[in-house]
Coordinates of C-alpha atoms in Angstrom, one line a residue:
M11 CA -63.6 58.2 221.6
G12 CA -65.7 60.9 223.1
N13 CA -64.2 60.2 226.5
I14 CA -60.6 60.6 225.5
I15 CA -60.9 63.4 222.9
P16 CA -62.2 66.8 223.8
P17 CA -64.9 68.2 221.4
W18 CA -62.8 71.3 220.5
M19 CA -60.0 68.9 219.3
V20 CA -62.6 67.1 217.1
V21 CA -63.7 70.4 215.6
L22 CA -60.2 71.5 214.9
G23 CA -59.3 68.1 213.5
V24 CA -62.1 67.8 211.1
M25 CA -61.2 71.3 209.7
L26 CA -58.2 69.6 208.1
G27 CA -60.6 67.9 205.7
P28 CA -60.5 70.5 203.0
S29 CA -56.7 70.7 203.3
L30 CA -56.4 67.0 202.7
L31 CA -58.8 67.2 199.8
I32 CA -56.6 69.9 198.2
I33 CA -53.5 67.7 198.5
I34 CA -55.1 64.6 197.0
G35 CA -56.9 66.8 194.4
Y36 CA -53.8 67.5 192.4
R37 CA -55.2 66.4 189.1
R38 CA -52.0 65.9 187.3
R39 CA -51.5 62.8 189.3
P40 CA -53.6 59.6 188.8
F41 CA -56.3 58.6 191.2
R42 CA -54.4 55.6 192.6
W43 CA -51.5 57.9 193.4
R44 CA -53.8 60.2 195.4
L45 CA -55.4 57.2 197.2
S46 CA -52.0 55.9 198.2
L47 CA -51.1 59.4 199.5
L48 CA -54.1 59.4 201.7
V49 CA -53.4 56.0 203.1
A50 CA -49.7 56.9 203.7
T51 CA -50.7 60.1 205.4
V52 CA -53.2 58.4 207.8
V53 CA -50.6 55.7 208.7
A54 CA -47.9 58.3 209.3
G55 CA -50.3 60.3 211.5
L56 CA -51.0 57.2 213.6
W57 CA -47.4 56.5 214.2
A58 CA -46.6 60.2 214.8
A59 CA -49.3 60.4 217.4
A60 CA -48.0 57.4 219.2
L61 CA -44.5 58.8 219.3
I62 CA -45.3 62.4 220.1
F63 CA -47.7 61.8 222.9
P64 CA -46.3 59.3 225.4
R65 CA -49.4 59.5 227.5
W66 CA -51.2 57.5 224.8
N67 CA -48.6 54.8 224.7
N68 CA -50.3 52.8 227.5
D69 CA -53.8 53.3 226.0
V70 CA -53.1 53.0 222.3
K71 CA -53.5 49.2 222.3
T72 CA -56.7 49.4 224.3
H73 CA -58.3 52.1 222.2
L74 CA -56.8 51.0 218.8
P75 CA -60.1 49.4 217.8
D76 CA -62.0 52.6 218.7
L77 CA -59.5 54.6 216.7
L78 CA -59.9 52.4 213.7
D79 CA -63.6 52.5 213.9
G80 CA -63.5 56.3 214.1
L81 CA -61.1 56.4 211.2
V82 CA -63.5 54.4 209.1
L83 CA -66.4 56.8 210.0
W84 CA -64.2 59.8 209.2
L85 CA -63.2 58.4 205.8
I86 CA -66.9 57.7 205.0
G87 CA -67.8 61.3 206.0
C88 CA -65.1 62.6 203.7
V89 CA -66.4 60.6 200.8
F90 CA -70.0 61.8 201.3
L91 CA -68.9 65.4 201.9
A92 CA -66.5 65.6 199.0
P93 CA -69.1 67.3 196.7
I94 CA -69.3 70.2 199.1
P95 CA -65.9 71.7 198.4
L96 CA -66.3 70.8 194.8
L97 CA -69.5 72.9 194.6
V98 CA -67.9 75.9 196.3
G99 CA -64.9 76.0 194.1
W100 CA -62.2 73.9 195.8
W101 CA -61.5 71.7 192.7
G102 CA -61.1 74.6 190.3
S103 CA -57.8 73.7 188.7
G104 CA -55.7 71.9 191.3
F105 CA -53.5 72.8 194.2
R106 CA -51.1 74.9 192.1
W107 CA -53.9 77.1 190.8
H108 CA -55.4 77.5 194.3
W109 CA -52.1 78.5 195.8
K110 CA -51.7 81.3 193.3
T111 CA -55.2 82.6 194.1
L112 CA -54.9 82.5 197.9
S113 CA -54.2 85.6 199.8
I114 CA -51.3 85.8 202.3
K115 CA -53.7 85.3 205.2
Q116 CA -55.2 82.2 203.5
R117 CA -51.7 80.8 202.8
I118 CA -50.7 81.1 206.5
W119 CA -53.9 79.3 207.5
L120 CA -53.2 76.5 205.0
V121 CA -49.5 76.1 206.0
A122 CA -50.3 76.1 209.7
I123 CA -53.0 73.5 209.4
S124 CA -50.7 71.3 207.2
L125 CA -48.0 71.3 209.9
I126 CA -50.3 69.6 212.4
I127 CA -52.1 67.3 210.0
F128 CA -50.3 64.3 211.3
W129 CA -51.6 64.8 214.7
F130 CA -55.2 65.5 214.0
L131 CA -55.6 62.8 211.4
I132 CA -56.2 60.3 214.2
L133 CA -59.0 62.3 215.7
P134 CA -62.1 61.2 213.8
P135 CA -65.6 61.8 215.0
A136 CA -67.2 58.6 216.4
S137 CA -70.8 59.8 216.7
Y138 CA -73.4 61.7 214.8
E139 CA -72.4 64.8 216.7
G140 CA -69.0 64.4 215.2
L141 CA -70.4 64.1 211.7
I142 CA -72.4 67.3 212.2
T143 CA -69.3 69.0 213.5
L144 CA -67.5 67.8 210.4
V145 CA -70.1 69.4 208.1
V146 CA -70.0 72.7 210.0
A147 CA -66.2 72.7 210.1
L148 CA -66.0 72.0 206.4
G149 CA -68.3 75.0 205.7
I150 CA -66.2 77.3 207.9
M151 CA -62.9 76.1 206.4
T152 CA -64.2 76.5 202.9
F153 CA -65.5 80.0 203.6
M154 CA -62.2 81.0 205.2
I155 CA -59.6 79.9 202.6
S156 CA -61.5 79.0 199.5
P157 CA -59.9 80.6 196.4
K158 CA -61.6 82.3 193.5
K159 CA -63.9 80.1 191.5
D160 CA -62.0 78.4 188.7
K161 CA -63.2 79.2 185.2
G162 CA -62.1 75.9 183.9
D163 CA -60.7 76.3 180.4
Y164 CA -58.4 79.3 179.9
A165 CA -55.8 80.7 177.6
K166 CA -52.8 82.7 178.8
K167 CA -50.7 84.9 176.5
D168 CA -47.2 86.1 177.3
E169 CA -47.2 89.8 178.2
I170 CA -43.7 90.7 177.2
D171 CA -43.3 94.3 176.2
Y172 CA -41.1 94.0 173.0
L173 CA -40.8 97.8 172.9
A174 CA -39.3 98.2 176.4
G175 CA -36.9 95.3 177.1
R176 CA -33.5 95.8 178.6
H177 CA -31.9 94.4 175.5
H178 CA -33.4 97.2 173.5
L179 CA -31.8 99.9 175.6
E180 CA -28.4 98.2 175.4
E181 CA -28.6 97.5 171.7
I182 CA -29.9 100.9 170.8
Q183 CA -27.3 102.8 172.8
E184 CA -24.6 100.6 171.3
T185 CA -25.9 101.3 167.8
M186 CA -26.4 105.0 168.2
G187 CA -23.3 105.8 170.1
N188 CA -22.7 107.8 173.3
S189 CA -25.8 108.2 175.5
K190 CA -24.5 110.5 178.2
Q191 CA -27.0 113.2 179.0
G192 CA -26.0 116.7 177.7
E193 CA -23.1 115.5 175.6
A194 CA -24.0 117.2 172.3
T195 CA -21.1 115.6 170.4
S196 CA -22.9 112.3 170.5
G197 CA -25.4 113.5 168.1
I198 CA -29.0 114.8 168.4
W199 CA -30.9 113.9 171.5
C200 CA -34.0 111.9 170.8
G201 CA -35.4 111.2 174.2
R202 CA -35.0 108.4 176.6
A203 CA -35.6 104.7 176.0
L204 CA -37.8 103.1 178.6
T205 CA -36.8 99.7 179.9
V206 CA -39.7 98.0 181.8
V207 CA -38.6 95.8 184.7
Q208 CA -40.8 92.8 184.3
D209 CA -42.7 91.3 187.3
T210 CA -41.5 93.9 189.8
D211 CA -42.8 97.2 191.1
D212 CA -39.5 99.0 190.2
E213 CA -39.6 102.2 188.2
P214 CA -38.7 101.8 184.5
L215 CA -35.1 102.3 183.6
R216 CA -34.3 105.2 181.3
G217 CA -31.4 105.7 179.0
D218 CA -30.7 108.8 176.8
I219 CA -30.6 108.1 173.1
H220 CA -28.9 110.1 170.4
V221 CA -28.9 109.8 166.6
S222 CA -26.1 110.9 164.4
M223 CA -25.9 114.3 162.8
D224 CA -26.3 112.7 159.3
D225 CA -29.8 111.4 160.1
R226 CA -33.2 112.8 159.1
A227 CA -36.1 112.4 161.5
V228 CA -39.9 112.5 161.6
V229 CA -41.9 113.2 164.7
I230 CA -45.7 112.8 164.7
G231 CA -47.9 114.0 167.5
P232 CA -51.2 115.9 167.8
P233 CA -51.3 119.2 169.8
G234 CA -50.8 118.7 173.5
T235 CA -48.8 115.5 173.4
G236 CA -45.4 117.2 174.4
K237 CA -44.0 117.5 170.9
T238 CA -42.8 121.1 171.1
A239 CA -41.5 120.7 174.7
F240 CA -39.4 117.8 173.3
L241 CA -38.1 120.0 170.5
I242 CA -37.1 122.7 172.9
E243 CA -35.1 120.3 175.0
Q244 CA -33.4 119.2 171.8
L245 CA -32.6 122.8 170.9
L246 CA -31.2 123.5 174.3
R247 CA -28.9 120.5 174.2
W248 CA -27.8 121.5 170.7
G249 CA -27.1 125.0 172.0
E250 CA -24.6 123.6 174.4
S251 CA -22.4 122.7 171.4
G252 CA -22.4 126.2 170.0
R253 CA -23.4 125.1 166.5
S254 CA -25.8 127.0 164.4
F255 CA -29.4 126.1 163.8
V256 CA -32.6 127.1 162.0
C257 CA -35.9 126.7 163.9
L258 CA -39.5 127.1 162.7
D259 CA -41.5 128.8 165.5
I260 CA -45.1 129.3 164.4
K261 CA -46.8 129.7 167.8
P262 CA -44.5 131.6 168.5
E263 CA -42.9 130.6 171.8
I264 CA -39.7 128.7 171.2
Y265 CA -37.6 131.9 170.8
G266 CA -39.0 133.4 174.0
I267 CA -38.3 130.2 176.0
T268 CA -34.7 129.6 174.7
Q269 CA -33.4 133.2 174.2
T270 CA -31.8 133.7 177.6
F271 CA -30.1 130.3 177.6
L272 CA -28.8 130.6 174.0
E273 CA -27.5 134.2 174.5
K274 CA -25.6 133.0 177.6
Q275 CA -24.0 130.3 175.3
G276 CA -22.8 133.1 173.0
Y277 CA -25.4 132.9 170.3
A278 CA -26.3 135.6 167.9
L279 CA -30.1 135.2 167.4
F280 CA -32.2 136.4 164.5
T281 CA -36.0 136.2 164.2
Y282 CA -37.8 136.7 161.0
N283 CA -41.5 137.5 161.4
P284 CA -43.2 138.7 158.1
T285 CA -46.4 140.0 159.7
T286 CA -45.6 141.8 163.0
R287 CA -42.7 144.1 161.9
T288 CA -40.5 142.6 164.7
G289 CA -37.1 140.9 164.6
Q290 CA -35.0 141.3 161.5
K291 CA -35.8 141.9 157.9
Y292 CA -34.6 139.5 155.3
N293 CA -34.3 139.8 151.5
M294 CA -34.0 136.3 150.3
L295 CA -33.0 137.4 146.8
A296 CA -29.8 138.9 148.2
D297 CA -28.6 135.4 149.0
L298 CA -29.1 134.1 145.4
D299 CA -25.6 133.6 144.0
S300 CA -26.3 131.8 140.7
P301 CA -28.9 131.5 137.9
E302 CA -29.7 128.1 139.2
S303 CA -30.6 129.4 142.6
V304 CA -32.9 132.0 140.9
G305 CA -34.6 129.2 139.0
E306 CA -35.2 127.1 142.1
L307 CA -36.6 130.0 143.9
A308 CA -39.0 130.7 141.0
S309 CA -40.1 127.0 141.1
A310 CA -40.9 127.4 144.8
L311 CA -42.8 130.6 144.4
I312 CA -44.8 129.2 141.5
P313 CA -45.3 125.5 142.2
S314 CA -46.8 123.0 139.7
E315 CA -50.0 121.9 141.4
D316 CA -51.7 120.4 138.3
P317 CA -49.9 118.7 135.4
R318 CA -52.4 120.1 133.0
D319 CA -51.3 123.6 133.8
T320 CA -47.6 123.0 133.1
V321 CA -47.5 125.5 130.3
F322 CA -48.8 128.3 132.5
T323 CA -46.7 127.5 135.6
E324 CA -43.4 127.0 133.6
S325 CA -44.0 130.3 131.7
A326 CA -44.9 132.1 134.9
R327 CA -41.6 130.9 136.4
D328 CA -39.8 132.2 133.4
F329 CA -41.5 135.6 133.9
L330 CA -40.3 135.8 137.4
D331 CA -36.8 134.6 136.5
A332 CA -36.6 137.3 133.8
I333 CA -37.8 140.0 136.2
I334 CA -35.3 139.1 138.9
S335 CA -32.4 139.0 136.4
H336 CA -33.5 142.4 135.0
L337 CA -33.5 143.9 138.5
A338 CA -30.2 142.3 139.4
A339 CA -28.5 144.1 136.5
G340 CA -29.3 147.5 138.2
G341 CA -28.6 146.5 141.8
T342 CA -29.9 144.1 144.5
P343 CA -33.3 142.7 143.6
S344 CA -36.1 142.0 146.1
L345 CA -39.6 140.6 145.9
P346 CA -41.1 144.0 146.7
L347 CA -39.2 145.4 143.8
V348 CA -40.5 142.6 141.6
R349 CA -44.1 143.6 142.6
A350 CA -43.4 147.3 142.1
L351 CA -42.0 146.7 138.6
V352 CA -45.1 144.7 137.6
A353 CA -47.4 147.3 139.1
D354 CA -45.7 150.1 137.1
C355 CA -46.6 148.4 133.8
H356 CA -50.1 149.1 132.5
D357 CA -50.4 145.6 131.0
H358 CA -48.4 142.5 130.2
H359 CA -47.4 143.9 126.8
E360 CA -45.6 146.8 128.4
L361 CA -43.9 144.4 130.8
M362 CA -42.7 142.2 127.9
D363 CA -41.4 145.2 126.1
L364 CA -39.4 146.2 129.2
L365 CA -37.9 142.8 129.5
L366 CA -37.0 142.6 125.8
S367 CA -35.0 145.8 126.2
S368 CA -33.3 144.8 129.5
P369 CA -29.6 145.3 129.9
D370 CA -29.4 141.7 131.2
P371 CA -29.0 139.1 128.4
D372 CA -30.7 136.4 130.4
A373 CA -33.8 138.6 130.9
R374 CA -33.9 139.4 127.1
E375 CA -33.6 135.7 126.2
I376 CA -36.3 134.6 128.5
A377 CA -38.7 137.4 127.2
S378 CA -38.0 136.4 123.6
G379 CA -38.9 132.8 124.4
L380 CA -42.1 133.8 126.1
M381 CA -43.1 135.8 123.0
L382 CA -42.6 132.7 120.9
I383 CA -44.8 130.6 123.2
A384 CA -47.5 133.1 123.8
K385 CA -48.5 134.0 120.2
N386 CA -52.0 135.2 121.4
D387 CA -53.0 137.6 124.1
R388 CA -55.2 135.1 125.8
L389 CA -52.4 132.7 126.5
L390 CA -50.0 135.4 127.5
G391 CA -52.7 136.8 129.8
S392 CA -53.2 133.4 131.5
I393 CA -49.5 133.1 132.1
F394 CA -49.4 136.6 133.6
A395 CA -52.4 135.8 135.8
T396 CA -50.7 132.6 137.1
F397 CA -47.6 134.7 137.9
R398 CA -49.5 137.3 139.9
A399 CA -51.7 134.8 141.8
N400 CA -48.6 133.1 143.3
L401 CA -47.2 136.4 144.5
R402 CA -50.4 137.5 146.1
F403 CA -48.8 137.6 149.6
L404 CA -46.8 140.6 148.5
R405 CA -49.9 142.8 148.5
Y406 CA -49.6 143.1 152.3
P407 CA -47.4 146.0 153.5
A408 CA -45.9 144.2 156.5
I409 CA -44.7 141.3 154.4
R410 CA -43.3 143.6 151.7
E411 CA -41.5 145.6 154.4
S412 CA -40.0 142.4 155.9
L413 CA -38.6 141.4 152.5
E414 CA -37.3 144.8 151.2
S415 CA -33.8 144.5 152.8
S416 CA -31.7 142.3 154.9
D417 CA -30.5 142.6 158.5
F418 CA -28.7 139.2 158.3
S419 CA -27.6 136.7 155.7
L420 CA -27.7 132.9 155.5
S421 CA -23.9 133.0 155.1
E422 CA -23.7 133.7 158.8
L423 CA -24.9 130.1 159.4
T424 CA -21.8 128.9 157.6
T425 CA -19.0 130.8 159.5
G426 CA -18.7 128.4 162.4
K427 CA -20.0 131.0 164.8
S428 CA -22.9 130.4 167.1
V429 CA -25.9 131.7 165.1
G430 CA -29.6 130.9 165.6
L431 CA -32.4 131.8 163.1
F432 CA -36.1 131.6 164.2
L433 CA -38.7 131.7 161.4
Q434 CA -41.8 133.1 163.1
F435 CA -44.6 132.4 160.6
E436 CA -47.4 132.7 163.1
E437 CA -50.2 130.2 162.8
A438 CA -52.8 133.0 163.2
Q439 CA -51.6 134.3 159.8
R440 CA -51.2 130.9 158.2
E441 CA -53.3 131.5 155.1
T442 CA -51.6 134.7 154.4
T443 CA -48.0 133.5 154.8
A444 CA -48.3 129.9 153.7
R445 CA -46.7 130.4 150.3
L446 CA -43.9 132.5 151.7
L447 CA -43.2 129.9 154.4
S448 CA -42.9 127.2 151.8
V449 CA -40.5 129.3 149.7
M450 CA -38.4 130.3 152.8
I451 CA -37.8 126.6 153.7
V452 CA -36.8 125.7 150.2
H453 CA -34.5 128.7 150.0
I454 CA -32.7 127.8 153.3
M455 CA -32.4 124.1 152.6
R456 CA -31.0 124.9 149.1
Y457 CA -28.5 127.3 150.5
L458 CA -27.2 124.9 153.1
I459 CA -27.0 122.1 150.5
T460 CA -24.9 124.2 148.2
H461 CA -22.7 125.6 151.0
T462 CA -21.3 122.5 152.7
D463 CA -17.9 123.9 153.8
R464 CA -19.2 124.6 157.3
P465 CA -20.0 122.9 160.6
P466 CA -23.3 121.1 161.0
V467 CA -26.4 123.2 161.0
L468 CA -29.5 121.8 162.7
C469 CA -32.9 122.3 161.0
L470 CA -35.9 122.0 163.2
W471 CA -39.1 122.3 161.2
D472 CA -41.9 122.5 163.8
E473 CA -45.5 122.1 162.5
I474 CA -44.3 121.8 159.0
G475 CA -47.6 120.1 158.1
N476 CA -49.2 123.5 158.4
A477 CA -47.2 124.8 155.4
P478 CA -48.1 123.9 151.8
A479 CA -46.2 121.1 150.1
I480 CA -42.5 122.1 150.1
P481 CA -41.3 121.7 146.5
G482 CA -38.6 119.0 146.3
L483 CA -38.7 118.2 150.0
V484 CA -38.6 114.4 149.6
E485 CA -35.8 114.6 147.1
K486 CA -33.8 116.9 149.4
L487 CA -34.3 114.5 152.4
N488 CA -33.0 111.6 150.3
T489 CA -29.8 113.5 149.3
I490 CA -28.7 115.6 152.3
R491 CA -27.2 112.8 154.4
S492 CA -23.7 114.0 153.8
R493 CA -24.5 117.7 153.7
K494 CA -24.1 118.2 157.5
M495 CA -27.6 119.5 158.0
P496 CA -29.5 117.2 160.4
T497 CA -33.2 117.8 159.6
W498 CA -36.2 117.1 161.9
L499 CA -39.8 117.3 160.7
Y500 CA -42.6 117.7 163.2
W501 CA -46.1 116.8 162.0
Q502 CA -49.5 116.5 163.7
S503 CA -50.7 113.5 161.7
L504 CA -50.0 111.3 158.7
E505 CA -52.8 113.1 156.9
Q506 CA -50.6 116.2 156.6
M507 CA -48.1 114.1 154.6
Q508 CA -50.6 113.0 152.0
R509 CA -50.0 116.2 149.9
Y510 CA -46.6 114.8 149.0
G511 CA -48.1 111.9 147.2
E512 CA -50.9 111.3 144.7
K513 CA -52.2 107.9 145.9
A514 CA -53.3 106.9 149.4
D515 CA -50.4 106.6 151.9
E516 CA -47.9 107.5 149.2
G517 CA -47.0 110.8 150.8
A518 CA -46.4 109.2 154.2
N519 CA -44.4 106.4 152.7
K520 CA -42.2 108.9 150.9
I521 CA -41.6 111.1 153.9
L522 CA -41.0 108.2 156.4
G523 CA -38.9 106.3 153.9
A524 CA -36.5 109.3 153.6
C525 CA -36.0 109.5 157.4
D526 CA -34.0 107.2 159.5
F527 CA -35.5 108.1 162.9
Q528 CA -39.3 108.1 163.3
A529 CA -41.2 108.8 166.5
T530 CA -44.9 108.7 167.2
F531 CA -46.6 110.4 170.2
R532 CA -50.2 109.6 171.2
L533 CA -52.3 109.5 168.1
N534 CA -55.9 110.7 168.1
D535 CA -57.0 109.5 164.7
N536 CA -57.6 105.9 163.8
A537 CA -56.1 106.1 160.4
S538 CA -52.7 107.2 161.7
A539 CA -52.7 104.7 164.5
E540 CA -53.5 101.8 162.3
W541 CA -50.9 102.8 159.7
M542 CA -48.1 103.3 162.3
S543 CA -49.0 100.0 164.0
R544 CA -48.6 98.1 160.7
R545 CA -45.3 99.9 160.0
I546 CA -43.8 99.0 163.4
G547 CA -44.4 95.4 162.6
V548 CA -45.6 92.1 164.2
V549 CA -44.3 89.6 166.7
D550 CA -45.0 85.9 167.5
R551 CA -46.4 85.6 171.0
V552 CA -46.6 82.3 173.0
V553 CA -50.2 81.4 174.1
E554 CA -50.7 78.7 176.7
K555 CA -54.1 77.0 176.7
K556 CA -55.7 74.6 179.2
S557 CA -58.8 72.6 178.8
V558 CA -60.6 70.6 181.6
S559 CA -62.9 67.6 181.2
K560 CA -64.2 64.8 183.5
D561 CA -62.1 61.8 183.9
P562 CA -64.1 58.8 182.5
T563 CA -62.0 56.3 184.4
T564 CA -63.2 57.2 187.8
W565 CA -66.7 56.9 189.4
T566 CA -66.5 60.2 191.3
N567 CA -66.5 63.8 190.3
L568 CA -63.4 64.5 192.3
T569 CA -61.0 63.9 189.3
N570 CA -60.8 65.8 186.0
L571 CA -58.5 65.5 183.0
E572 CA -56.5 68.5 182.1
S573 CA -54.8 69.1 178.7
Y574 CA -52.2 71.8 178.0
S575 CA -51.1 73.2 174.7
T576 CA -48.7 76.0 173.5
D577 CA -49.3 78.0 170.3
L578 CA -47.6 80.8 168.5
V579 CA -49.9 83.7 167.6
Q580 CA -48.8 86.6 165.3
E581 CA -50.0 90.0 166.4
P582 CA -48.8 93.6 166.2
I583 CA -45.9 94.7 168.3
I584 CA -48.2 97.5 169.4
F585 CA -51.9 97.7 168.6
P586 CA -53.5 100.8 167.2
H587 CA -55.5 101.4 170.3
E588 CA -52.3 101.3 172.4
L589 CA -50.9 104.1 170.3
G590 CA -53.9 106.1 171.3
R591 CA -53.2 105.4 175.0
L592 CA -49.6 106.5 175.2
K593 CA -48.9 108.6 178.2
Q594 CA -48.1 112.3 178.1
N595 CA -44.5 112.8 176.7
E596 CA -44.3 109.1 175.8
F597 CA -43.7 108.0 172.3
V598 CA -42.8 104.9 170.2
C599 CA -39.6 105.2 168.2
M600 CA -38.1 103.4 165.2
Y601 CA -34.6 103.6 163.9
R602 CA -33.1 101.4 161.2
G603 CA -35.1 98.3 162.0
K604 CA -35.2 98.8 165.8
A605 CA -38.3 99.9 167.7
W606 CA -38.6 101.0 171.3
K607 CA -40.8 102.9 173.7
G608 CA -39.3 106.2 174.7
E609 CA -39.9 109.2 176.9
A610 CA -39.6 112.7 175.4
T611 CA -38.9 114.3 178.7
P612 CA -39.9 118.0 178.5
Y613 CA -37.3 120.7 179.1
F614 CA -39.0 122.1 182.2
Q615 CA -38.7 118.7 184.0
L616 CA -35.0 118.4 183.2
R617 CA -34.1 122.0 183.9
P618 CA -35.2 123.5 187.2
E619 CA -34.8 127.1 186.0
Y620 CA -37.7 126.6 183.6
Q621 CA -40.2 125.2 186.1
N622 CA -43.3 127.3 186.5
R623 CA -41.9 129.9 184.1
Q624 CA -43.4 131.2 180.9
P625 CA -42.0 134.0 178.8
A626 CA -43.8 137.3 178.8
V627 CA -45.7 138.4 175.7
N628 CA -43.0 141.0 174.8
E629 CA -40.3 138.2 175.0
L630 CA -41.9 136.0 172.3
R631 CA -40.7 138.0 169.4
G632 CA -37.8 140.2 168.5
G633 CA -37.8 143.9 168.9
L634 CA -39.6 146.3 166.5
Y635 CA -37.8 147.5 163.4

């Protein structure tokens, strides 16, 4: 054999050993099948060699005994050397597993060697030098194309993103209506649904989503997640329709960013800022057109925070109601006039005497009732103290000045003209203006609820969690669907909603239960993330498991038994920690039983004119008055 076969051919030939071992090591086949494959391969190789190389035709009969002897030696060498590839990881989990773990270069090596396997199968080493060459070749081949070490048993779970499937985008757009970018008539823009293209490197598909103008919405996101930038884009798109809106701007910045665009759209813009003497003044009592509206305003100004204090709070509301009615009999009332009237009286007895002699019959009736309830000075003094405590914000001159008269009326929101109202209750003065902010929101919502003969008016309550509990907010959210006032509430966390309930999670359940659309940006606190994860729901995932054990029917270690199983495991659609890892401007949305992952694309990415542009300080507020 050594005389007719060059040594380099022997080396190259024996390198095919690992490839052959891989082929016969496919463990899903029985051992006899693999042995038959080996025999068939050797026989096919002998015949192929005889046919392909005519120069051997004359010598094949002469050297056939030598070839058979060499083949026997080669097979013996393979048997004794089989543990080598086993130890270095060849037998991990069969050919299929190895093929997945091979690199492109390794796959090319394997395919190239397999193509010439029929030729080199008849080139066995016939001497000890050949056996040594076989060992070296096996080592080199194993080092070159050996895959990762198999870990044996494993469990593989499907990684389908149930929040970003193509069917979500199609179903959601079909449910919510027109999704053309910039088309305000399709509703209120609520971002873009992301559709992840599975198993490819393509960019996610994006489709604009709108909800109807009858829906209420909740958006949750800590500072810096893109919540306000999302709101601004919503406002700009709404501005393209020319419809009126009311926007809470506490930073303030929304007015300064959107002013130029909205004025080009023909909007008349008003800003109410109670602490900086800028924008326009507004006397909310001038828009009260019924005794019921006065009573609701009194309830907002003097909220019931403790059921044990019901007598004091109800009586203090009656005090305010009587004073407003008394002032209305002589002209237009205002909160600064209420304070001035109280300040002119030396004590509550003098105030009661004034109301008892009022020209307004309602004021006299209320005062008489208070006198019957408060039969002693101590009780009447406690009622009066409750009244003054809730109007404490009127002690600041700037606030009184902003409320003494009106430069606009809420009726302008109902005329069909393009009117925008920005409430600039600045966060730096939050403690001072908190009560007034709560009253203003109640007042505006009540006015829009009672005046429905108008086009839709959008209400954007940014950072509403920084205000005290809005009296009757949950009840209003549950009843305004047909009032043509789409309302969006923006919160920093679920904790801010707790003030609307007495028990744990009661407030969040009430607020979210009253809103059709719910969106969550990246959450920083575990409590909110866990709560939202539970609310989004669970899904059954398919888990494939494989276990490996030695085949007891064979006498070698070359064969193993594999068992496969498939289970259904229930787990959250999105885990709490995944809500804490959402990308910037990315959020998870829910709408009437559907959930998806969306992108709240900020306005400065969609509109080139806003890139690298921030409003100047003097543009953030209205002019001085």
